[in-house]
Short mmCIF file of N, CA and C in Angstrom, two decimals:
data_model
loop_
_atom_site.label_atom_id
_atom_site.label_comp_id
_atom_site.label_asym_id
_atom_site.label_seq_id
_atom_site.Cartn_x
_atom_site.Cartn_y
_atom_site.Cartn_z
N MET A 8 117.76 113.41 87.64
CA MET A 8 117.56 112.88 89.24
C MET A 8 116.44 112.16 89.82
N GLN A 9 116.59 111.54 90.61
CA GLN A 9 115.40 110.76 91.37
C GLN A 9 115.48 111.71 92.75
N THR A 10 114.26 112.03 93.24
CA THR A 10 114.20 112.70 94.53
C THR A 10 113.98 111.11 95.09
N ILE A 11 114.70 111.60 96.57
CA ILE A 11 114.96 109.87 97.18
C ILE A 11 114.66 110.23 98.91
N ARG A 12 113.79 109.54 99.00
CA ARG A 12 113.75 109.32 100.46
C ARG A 12 114.48 108.42 101.44
N ILE A 13 114.24 108.97 102.71
CA ILE A 13 114.69 108.37 103.57
C ILE A 13 113.98 107.59 104.10
N ILE A 14 113.64 106.22 104.57
CA ILE A 14 112.42 105.41 105.10
C ILE A 14 113.23 104.61 106.45
N GLU A 15 112.77 104.12 107.30
CA GLU A 15 113.06 103.58 108.51
C GLU A 15 112.24 102.49 108.40
N ILE A 16 111.86 101.27 107.81
CA ILE A 16 111.89 99.79 108.10
C ILE A 16 111.01 99.33 109.87
N PRO A 17 110.65 99.80 110.27
CA PRO A 17 110.84 98.64 112.08
C PRO A 17 110.34 97.82 111.71
N LYS A 18 110.97 97.05 113.35
CA LYS A 18 111.37 95.36 113.73
C LYS A 18 109.98 95.15 113.31
N MET A 19 109.29 93.99 112.16
CA MET A 19 107.99 93.74 112.70
C MET A 19 108.26 91.93 111.99
N LYS A 20 107.40 91.70 112.15
CA LYS A 20 107.00 89.79 111.77
C LYS A 20 106.55 90.20 110.29
N ALA A 21 107.25 89.12 109.69
CA ALA A 21 106.94 89.04 108.08
C ALA A 21 106.70 87.72 107.83
N VAL A 22 105.60 87.36 106.93
CA VAL A 22 105.72 85.95 106.06
C VAL A 22 106.21 86.00 104.82
N PHE A 23 108.00 84.98 105.30
CA PHE A 23 108.97 84.95 103.88
C PHE A 23 108.86 83.62 103.29
N SER A 24 108.66 84.03 102.05
CA SER A 24 108.22 83.16 100.55
C SER A 24 109.28 81.85 100.93
N GLY A 25 110.66 82.03 101.56
CA GLY A 25 111.66 81.27 101.07
C GLY A 25 112.35 81.48 99.10
N PRO A 26 113.26 80.45 98.78
CA PRO A 26 114.34 81.18 97.64
C PRO A 26 112.93 80.17 96.65
N LEU A 27 112.40 81.75 95.44
CA LEU A 27 111.59 81.37 94.91
C LEU A 27 112.30 81.22 93.68
N SER A 28 112.92 79.39 93.36
CA SER A 28 113.46 79.18 92.14
C SER A 28 112.22 78.85 91.10
N SER A 29 110.75 79.06 91.64
CA SER A 29 109.79 78.07 90.51
C SER A 29 109.18 79.21 90.39
N LYS A 30 108.76 78.80 88.85
CA LYS A 30 107.37 80.11 88.69
C LYS A 30 106.13 79.27 89.23
N GLU A 31 105.82 78.33 90.03
CA GLU A 31 104.89 77.60 90.68
C GLU A 31 105.43 77.72 92.39
N ALA A 32 106.12 78.31 92.93
CA ALA A 32 106.48 79.11 93.81
C ALA A 32 105.91 80.36 93.69
N PHE A 33 107.08 81.15 92.95
CA PHE A 33 106.26 82.19 93.18
C PHE A 33 104.93 82.55 92.88
N GLU A 34 104.33 81.73 92.09
CA GLU A 34 102.64 81.85 92.18
C GLU A 34 101.79 81.66 93.52
N LYS A 35 102.46 80.66 93.65
CA LYS A 35 101.93 80.29 95.34
C LYS A 35 101.98 81.16 96.42
N PHE A 36 103.01 81.90 96.18
CA PHE A 36 103.14 83.32 97.31
C PHE A 36 102.27 84.27 96.82
N VAL A 37 102.69 84.36 95.63
CA VAL A 37 101.60 85.79 95.38
C VAL A 37 99.61 85.38 95.21
N LYS A 38 99.72 84.04 94.96
CA LYS A 38 98.32 83.82 96.05
C LYS A 38 97.87 83.80 97.16
N TRP A 39 98.62 83.65 98.26
CA TRP A 39 98.94 83.13 99.31
C TRP A 39 98.70 84.69 99.79
N PHE A 40 99.47 85.45 99.74
CA PHE A 40 99.16 87.17 99.96
C PHE A 40 98.68 87.72 99.56
N SER A 41 97.75 87.65 98.30
CA SER A 41 96.83 88.43 98.05
C SER A 41 95.95 87.58 98.91
N GLN A 42 96.15 86.83 98.77
CA GLN A 42 94.06 86.42 99.76
C GLN A 42 93.89 86.58 100.61
N TYR A 43 95.54 87.18 101.43
CA TYR A 43 95.70 87.59 103.06
C TYR A 43 95.50 88.69 102.98
N HIS A 44 96.23 89.55 102.16
CA HIS A 44 95.79 90.80 102.74
C HIS A 44 95.24 91.71 101.72
N ALA A 45 93.61 90.81 101.19
CA ALA A 45 92.35 90.94 100.93
C ALA A 45 91.60 91.00 101.64
N SER A 46 91.89 90.23 102.90
CA SER A 46 90.90 89.83 103.63
C SER A 46 90.80 90.56 104.92
N LEU A 47 92.41 91.77 105.21
CA LEU A 47 92.93 92.25 106.16
C LEU A 47 91.64 94.06 105.38
N LYS A 48 91.18 94.96 106.69
CA LYS A 48 90.46 95.89 106.67
C LYS A 48 91.07 97.07 106.35
N CYS A 49 90.79 98.56 105.98
CA CYS A 49 91.26 99.49 105.56
C CYS A 49 92.94 99.45 105.45
N GLN A 50 93.44 97.90 104.47
CA GLN A 50 94.97 98.51 103.60
C GLN A 50 94.54 99.45 102.76
N LEU A 51 96.10 100.46 102.78
CA LEU A 51 96.19 100.96 101.93
C LEU A 51 97.13 101.54 101.67
N PHE A 52 98.08 100.60 101.80
CA PHE A 52 99.60 100.42 101.36
C PHE A 52 99.82 99.11 100.57
N PRO A 53 101.05 98.70 100.25
CA PRO A 53 101.42 97.49 100.30
C PRO A 53 102.91 97.09 101.15
N ARG A 54 102.36 95.63 101.47
CA ARG A 54 102.62 94.67 102.51
C ARG A 54 104.46 94.06 102.67
N ASP A 55 104.28 94.28 100.87
CA ASP A 55 105.11 92.97 100.03
C ASP A 55 106.32 93.98 99.89
N PHE A 56 107.18 92.99 99.88
CA PHE A 56 108.68 92.94 99.33
C PHE A 56 109.97 92.25 98.77
N MET A 57 110.07 92.96 97.80
CA MET A 57 110.63 91.50 97.22
C MET A 57 112.13 91.70 97.30
N TRP A 58 113.10 90.71 97.44
CA TRP A 58 114.87 91.69 97.03
C TRP A 58 115.33 90.25 95.99
N TYR A 59 116.46 90.12 95.54
CA TYR A 59 117.32 89.24 95.28
C TYR A 59 118.08 89.28 95.40
N ASN A 60 118.06 87.81 96.72
CA ASN A 60 119.45 87.62 97.73
C ASN A 60 120.57 86.89 96.76
N GLU A 61 121.83 88.17 97.29
CA GLU A 61 122.76 87.89 96.00
C GLU A 61 123.81 87.05 96.55
N ARG A 62 123.44 86.15 98.28
CA ARG A 62 124.35 85.28 98.62
C ARG A 62 123.98 83.98 97.75
N LEU A 63 122.57 83.67 97.75
CA LEU A 63 121.99 82.48 97.53
C LEU A 63 121.38 82.60 95.57
N ASN A 64 121.82 83.74 95.36
CA ASN A 64 121.54 83.72 93.72
C ASN A 64 119.90 83.50 93.60
N VAL A 65 118.94 84.02 94.25
CA VAL A 65 117.77 83.64 93.88
C VAL A 65 117.06 84.85 95.07
N GLN A 66 115.73 85.35 94.27
CA GLN A 66 114.74 86.24 94.36
C GLN A 66 113.81 85.69 95.95
N GLU A 67 113.36 86.16 96.97
CA GLU A 67 112.79 86.16 97.72
C GLU A 67 111.61 86.71 98.27
N TRP A 68 110.89 86.49 98.82
CA TRP A 68 109.35 88.03 98.78
C TRP A 68 109.21 87.44 100.59
N PHE A 69 108.59 88.93 100.97
CA PHE A 69 108.38 89.43 102.28
C PHE A 69 107.34 89.25 102.16
N TYR A 70 106.21 89.33 103.21
CA TYR A 70 104.62 90.02 103.60
C TYR A 70 104.78 90.10 105.19
N ALA A 71 105.12 92.03 105.85
CA ALA A 71 105.22 92.70 106.31
C ALA A 71 103.53 92.09 107.41
N LEU A 72 103.72 91.18 108.20
CA LEU A 72 102.00 91.57 108.59
C LEU A 72 101.97 92.20 109.99
N PRO A 73 100.80 92.43 109.91
CA PRO A 73 99.93 93.45 110.93
C PRO A 73 100.24 93.30 112.52
N SER A 74 100.41 94.09 113.15
CA SER A 74 100.86 93.75 114.73
C SER A 74 99.54 93.21 115.04
N ASP A 75 98.89 92.55 114.74
CA ASP A 75 97.99 91.99 115.35
C ASP A 75 97.56 90.46 114.94
N ALA A 76 98.73 90.23 113.54
CA ALA A 76 98.57 88.95 113.40
C ALA A 76 98.12 87.74 114.13
N ASP A 77 97.57 87.16 114.05
CA ASP A 77 97.75 85.23 114.20
C ASP A 77 98.18 84.44 113.93
N LEU A 78 99.46 84.55 114.24
CA LEU A 78 100.80 84.21 113.76
C LEU A 78 100.35 82.48 114.01
N SER A 79 99.46 81.76 114.60
CA SER A 79 98.68 80.52 113.97
C SER A 79 98.40 79.99 112.97
N GLN A 80 97.86 81.28 112.57
CA GLN A 80 97.08 80.80 111.24
C GLN A 80 97.59 80.42 109.92
N ILE A 81 98.71 81.19 110.05
CA ILE A 81 100.00 81.23 108.72
C ILE A 81 101.30 79.66 109.24
N THR A 82 100.92 78.43 107.95
CA THR A 82 101.13 77.35 108.46
C THR A 82 102.21 76.85 107.21
N ASP A 83 101.53 77.76 106.07
CA ASP A 83 102.22 77.25 104.78
C ASP A 83 103.59 77.79 104.77
N TYR A 84 103.64 79.19 105.40
CA TYR A 84 105.61 79.73 105.33
C TYR A 84 106.25 80.47 106.72
N GLU A 85 107.68 79.94 106.53
CA GLU A 85 108.22 81.03 107.50
C GLU A 85 108.00 82.20 107.53
N ILE A 86 108.13 82.17 108.95
CA ILE A 86 107.59 83.65 109.76
C ILE A 86 108.72 83.61 110.43
N VAL A 87 109.18 85.18 110.00
CA VAL A 87 110.80 85.38 109.69
C VAL A 87 111.13 87.10 110.33
N ASP A 88 111.94 87.72 110.41
CA ASP A 88 111.91 89.30 111.10
C ASP A 88 111.86 89.90 109.22
N LEU A 89 111.36 91.04 109.48
CA LEU A 89 111.51 92.02 108.61
C LEU A 89 112.17 92.53 108.19
N PRO A 90 113.46 92.80 106.85
CA PRO A 90 114.24 93.49 106.87
C PRO A 90 114.51 94.71 107.71
N SER A 91 114.75 95.20 108.53
CA SER A 91 114.42 96.68 108.95
C SER A 91 115.85 97.45 109.43
N GLY A 92 115.10 98.95 109.28
CA GLY A 92 116.42 99.43 109.39
C GLY A 92 116.10 100.99 108.35
N LEU A 93 117.18 101.63 107.99
CA LEU A 93 117.28 102.44 107.22
C LEU A 93 116.80 102.29 105.87
N TYR A 94 116.55 103.16 104.96
CA TYR A 94 116.63 102.68 103.41
C TYR A 94 116.59 104.05 103.00
N ALA A 95 117.11 104.10 101.40
CA ALA A 95 116.96 105.21 100.60
C ALA A 95 116.21 105.11 99.57
N VAL A 96 115.27 105.66 99.38
CA VAL A 96 114.18 104.83 98.55
C VAL A 96 114.01 106.28 97.66
N ALA A 97 113.48 105.17 96.35
CA ALA A 97 113.13 105.88 94.98
C ALA A 97 112.08 105.46 94.30
N SER A 98 111.34 106.51 93.42
CA SER A 98 110.35 105.27 92.58
C SER A 98 111.06 104.93 91.31
N CYS A 99 110.84 103.78 90.51
CA CYS A 99 111.02 103.43 89.38
C CYS A 99 109.60 102.68 88.33
N LEU A 100 109.84 102.39 87.48
CA LEU A 100 109.70 101.47 86.12
C LEU A 100 109.06 100.51 86.87
N ASN A 101 107.48 99.67 86.98
CA ASN A 101 108.37 98.23 87.08
C ASN A 101 109.89 97.64 86.45
N ALA A 102 110.56 96.25 86.87
CA ALA A 102 111.73 95.90 86.04
C ALA A 102 110.64 95.45 85.25
N ASP A 103 109.57 94.82 84.82
CA ASP A 103 109.11 94.12 84.43
C ASP A 103 108.25 94.77 82.76
N LEU A 104 108.75 96.08 83.04
CA LEU A 104 108.14 97.04 81.78
C LEU A 104 109.16 96.77 80.83
N ASP A 105 110.57 97.14 81.15
CA ASP A 105 111.67 97.86 80.53
C ASP A 105 112.60 97.13 80.95
N ARG A 106 112.74 95.87 81.04
CA ARG A 106 113.93 94.66 81.40
C ARG A 106 114.49 95.28 82.34
N ALA A 107 114.12 95.49 83.22
CA ALA A 107 114.90 96.62 84.34
C ALA A 107 115.83 97.97 83.99
N GLU A 108 115.73 98.73 82.75
CA GLU A 108 116.66 99.77 83.11
C GLU A 108 115.90 100.64 83.26
N ASP A 109 115.16 100.86 83.75
CA ASP A 109 114.88 102.37 84.30
C ASP A 109 114.98 102.16 86.12
N TRP A 110 114.37 100.50 86.35
CA TRP A 110 115.73 100.02 88.47
C TRP A 110 116.51 100.18 87.77
N LEU A 111 117.57 99.63 87.56
CA LEU A 111 118.92 99.90 87.26
C LEU A 111 119.79 101.75 87.67
N ASN A 112 119.06 102.52 86.41
CA ASN A 112 119.65 103.51 86.52
C ASN A 112 119.05 104.35 88.09
N THR A 113 117.73 103.92 88.45
CA THR A 113 117.36 104.11 90.04
C THR A 113 118.14 104.11 91.36
N ARG A 114 118.15 102.69 90.94
CA ARG A 114 119.26 102.19 91.68
C ARG A 114 120.65 102.58 92.21
N GLU A 115 121.22 102.69 90.75
CA GLU A 115 122.49 103.43 90.62
C GLU A 115 122.78 105.17 91.57
N GLU A 116 121.53 105.75 90.89
CA GLU A 116 121.41 107.58 91.58
C GLU A 116 121.47 107.68 93.09
N ILE A 117 120.59 106.63 93.34
CA ILE A 117 120.38 106.12 95.35
C ILE A 117 122.01 105.88 95.79
N ILE A 118 122.71 104.74 95.02
CA ILE A 118 124.05 104.53 95.13
C ILE A 118 125.02 105.60 95.14
N SER A 119 124.76 106.33 93.88
CA SER A 119 125.70 107.41 93.84
C SER A 119 125.53 108.59 95.10
N TRP A 120 123.46 108.76 95.41
CA TRP A 120 124.10 109.99 96.35
C TRP A 120 123.80 109.44 97.85
N VAL A 121 123.77 108.64 98.73
CA VAL A 121 124.42 107.90 99.19
C VAL A 121 125.90 108.35 99.26
N ASN A 122 126.74 107.84 98.26
CA ASN A 122 128.24 107.46 98.36
C ASN A 122 128.51 109.18 99.03
N ALA A 123 128.06 110.37 98.26
CA ALA A 123 128.06 111.05 98.04
C ALA A 123 127.44 112.17 99.04
N SER A 124 126.29 111.26 100.54
CA SER A 124 126.12 112.04 101.46
C SER A 124 126.90 111.90 102.91
N ASP A 125 126.90 113.48 103.56
CA ASP A 125 127.74 113.12 104.84
C ASP A 125 126.69 112.26 105.87
N LYS A 126 125.86 112.35 105.46
CA LYS A 126 125.50 111.59 106.37
C LYS A 126 124.77 110.32 106.31
N PHE A 127 124.82 109.85 105.68
CA PHE A 127 124.47 108.34 105.49
C PHE A 127 125.46 107.32 104.75
N ASP A 128 125.73 105.81 104.83
CA ASP A 128 126.64 104.87 103.98
C ASP A 128 125.70 104.14 103.23
N LEU A 129 126.51 103.29 102.29
CA LEU A 129 125.66 101.97 101.96
C LEU A 129 125.29 101.36 103.42
N TYR A 130 124.79 100.26 103.17
CA TYR A 130 124.87 98.60 104.39
C TYR A 130 125.22 97.76 103.94
N VAL A 131 126.42 97.31 104.56
CA VAL A 131 127.30 96.22 103.61
C VAL A 131 126.80 94.81 104.99
N ASN A 132 126.47 94.44 104.26
CA ASN A 132 126.54 92.68 104.81
C ASN A 132 127.74 91.84 105.38
N GLY A 133 127.58 91.25 106.56
CA GLY A 133 128.72 91.33 107.28
C GLY A 133 128.47 89.85 108.22
N GLU A 134 129.64 89.01 108.42
CA GLU A 134 129.44 87.87 109.54
C GLU A 134 128.77 88.93 110.73
N GLY A 135 127.62 88.36 111.69
CA GLY A 135 127.09 88.70 112.47
C GLY A 135 126.14 90.09 112.91
N LYS A 136 126.03 90.08 110.91
CA LYS A 136 125.08 91.51 110.89
C LYS A 136 123.13 91.02 110.12
N ALA A 137 122.51 91.26 110.43
CA ALA A 137 121.77 90.63 109.13
C ALA A 137 121.44 91.12 107.74
N GLU A 138 121.50 90.24 106.93
CA GLU A 138 121.28 90.24 105.24
C GLU A 138 119.73 91.16 105.13
N ARG A 139 121.00 92.09 104.18
CA ARG A 139 119.93 93.30 103.99
C ARG A 139 120.75 93.44 101.95
N TYR A 140 119.36 93.16 101.44
CA TYR A 140 119.60 93.85 99.72
C TYR A 140 118.64 94.78 99.71
N PRO A 141 118.57 95.30 98.50
CA PRO A 141 117.86 96.23 97.60
C PRO A 141 116.88 95.55 97.87
N MET A 142 115.45 96.21 98.48
CA MET A 142 113.87 95.35 98.83
C MET A 142 113.16 96.58 97.43
N PHE A 143 112.19 96.22 96.50
CA PHE A 143 111.28 96.86 95.84
C PHE A 143 109.58 95.74 95.78
N HIS A 144 109.11 97.15 95.89
CA HIS A 144 107.70 96.56 96.08
C HIS A 144 106.78 97.71 95.14
N ILE A 145 105.76 97.14 94.38
CA ILE A 145 104.74 97.49 93.35
C ILE A 145 104.23 98.52 93.91
N VAL A 146 103.75 99.93 93.72
CA VAL A 146 102.93 100.96 94.60
C VAL A 146 102.04 101.53 93.78
N SER A 147 101.95 101.15 92.03
CA SER A 147 100.74 101.29 90.91
C SER A 147 99.65 100.12 91.86
N PRO A 148 98.05 100.33 91.52
CA PRO A 148 97.40 99.57 91.79
C PRO A 148 97.35 98.17 90.44
N GLY A 149 97.13 97.47 90.56
CA GLY A 149 98.16 96.18 89.75
C GLY A 149 97.01 95.85 88.38
N TRP A 150 95.54 95.89 88.28
CA TRP A 150 94.28 96.25 87.64
C TRP A 150 95.43 97.48 86.75
N MET A 151 96.23 98.44 86.55
CA MET A 151 96.87 99.04 85.66
C MET A 151 98.34 98.44 84.83
N MET A 152 98.12 97.52 84.79
CA MET A 152 99.77 96.81 84.57
C MET A 152 99.21 96.95 83.34
N PRO A 153 98.23 96.24 82.42
CA PRO A 153 98.42 95.78 81.48
C PRO A 153 98.00 97.22 80.14
N LYS A 154 98.06 97.87 81.52
CA LYS A 154 97.87 99.83 79.98
C LYS A 154 99.25 100.45 80.38
N GLY A 155 100.64 99.33 80.93
CA GLY A 155 101.89 99.95 80.78
C GLY A 155 101.73 100.91 81.95
N ILE A 156 101.00 100.74 83.36
CA ILE A 156 101.58 101.84 84.18
C ILE A 156 101.80 100.62 85.38
N SER A 157 102.76 101.15 85.94
CA SER A 157 103.34 99.85 86.83
C SER A 157 104.76 100.71 87.84
N ILE A 158 105.01 101.22 88.58
CA ILE A 158 105.63 101.65 89.55
C ILE A 158 105.56 101.29 90.37
N GLU A 159 106.98 101.15 90.52
CA GLU A 159 107.24 100.90 92.67
C GLU A 159 108.65 101.36 92.76
N ASP A 160 108.93 101.36 93.83
CA ASP A 160 109.65 101.56 95.29
C ASP A 160 111.07 100.65 95.45
N LEU A 161 112.06 101.38 94.58
CA LEU A 161 113.23 100.50 95.58
C LEU A 161 113.69 101.42 96.62
N TYR A 162 114.19 100.37 97.57
CA TYR A 162 114.56 100.41 98.58
C TYR A 162 116.23 99.81 98.95
N VAL A 163 117.21 100.43 99.21
CA VAL A 163 117.98 100.55 99.09
C VAL A 163 118.93 100.86 101.05
N PRO A 164 119.64 100.01 101.61
CA PRO A 164 119.50 99.34 102.81
C PRO A 164 120.72 100.67 102.73
N ILE A 165 120.95 101.59 103.85
CA ILE A 165 121.54 102.41 104.42
C ILE A 165 122.16 102.59 105.96
N VAL A 166 122.56 102.88 106.11
CA VAL A 166 123.06 102.87 107.76
C VAL A 166 123.63 104.64 107.93
N GLU A 167 123.14 105.18 108.87
CA GLU A 167 123.47 106.39 109.32
C GLU A 167 125.34 106.54 110.13
N ARG A 168 125.88 107.11 109.76
CA ARG A 168 127.83 107.54 109.65
C ARG A 168 127.11 107.51 110.82
#
């Protein structure tokens, strides 16, 4: 059984990749946010969140900007609001390491936990509501992946009852 944490992502601006429908679009966004992130001083946590947009059937990526970011310097990508709100979060293996087996199991455990909760419900997308889907980001150092070590945090959107 996973240890599930409740996290609130505050409202903040993010750089949005748009639909990642090609390897080139994916690699271009990785390069952009990696360079941008490396330019920041004293950053101890990942700022990037990826999700699978179920409505469009495509992966999309967000990079949460620091509060003092100069938005005029960001010209290649759209600036949007990061999908904020409550999330039930648990860690799992990077989906690339095991064909998403642990990711899917962890997602099901989170969903079961939320469904059994008397405090939370799963977030449901609908008319007039912000789109929110399960998001993830890698929390292990990238240089460890060739050694088979890569952990990600999986964020499942929830609401308080």
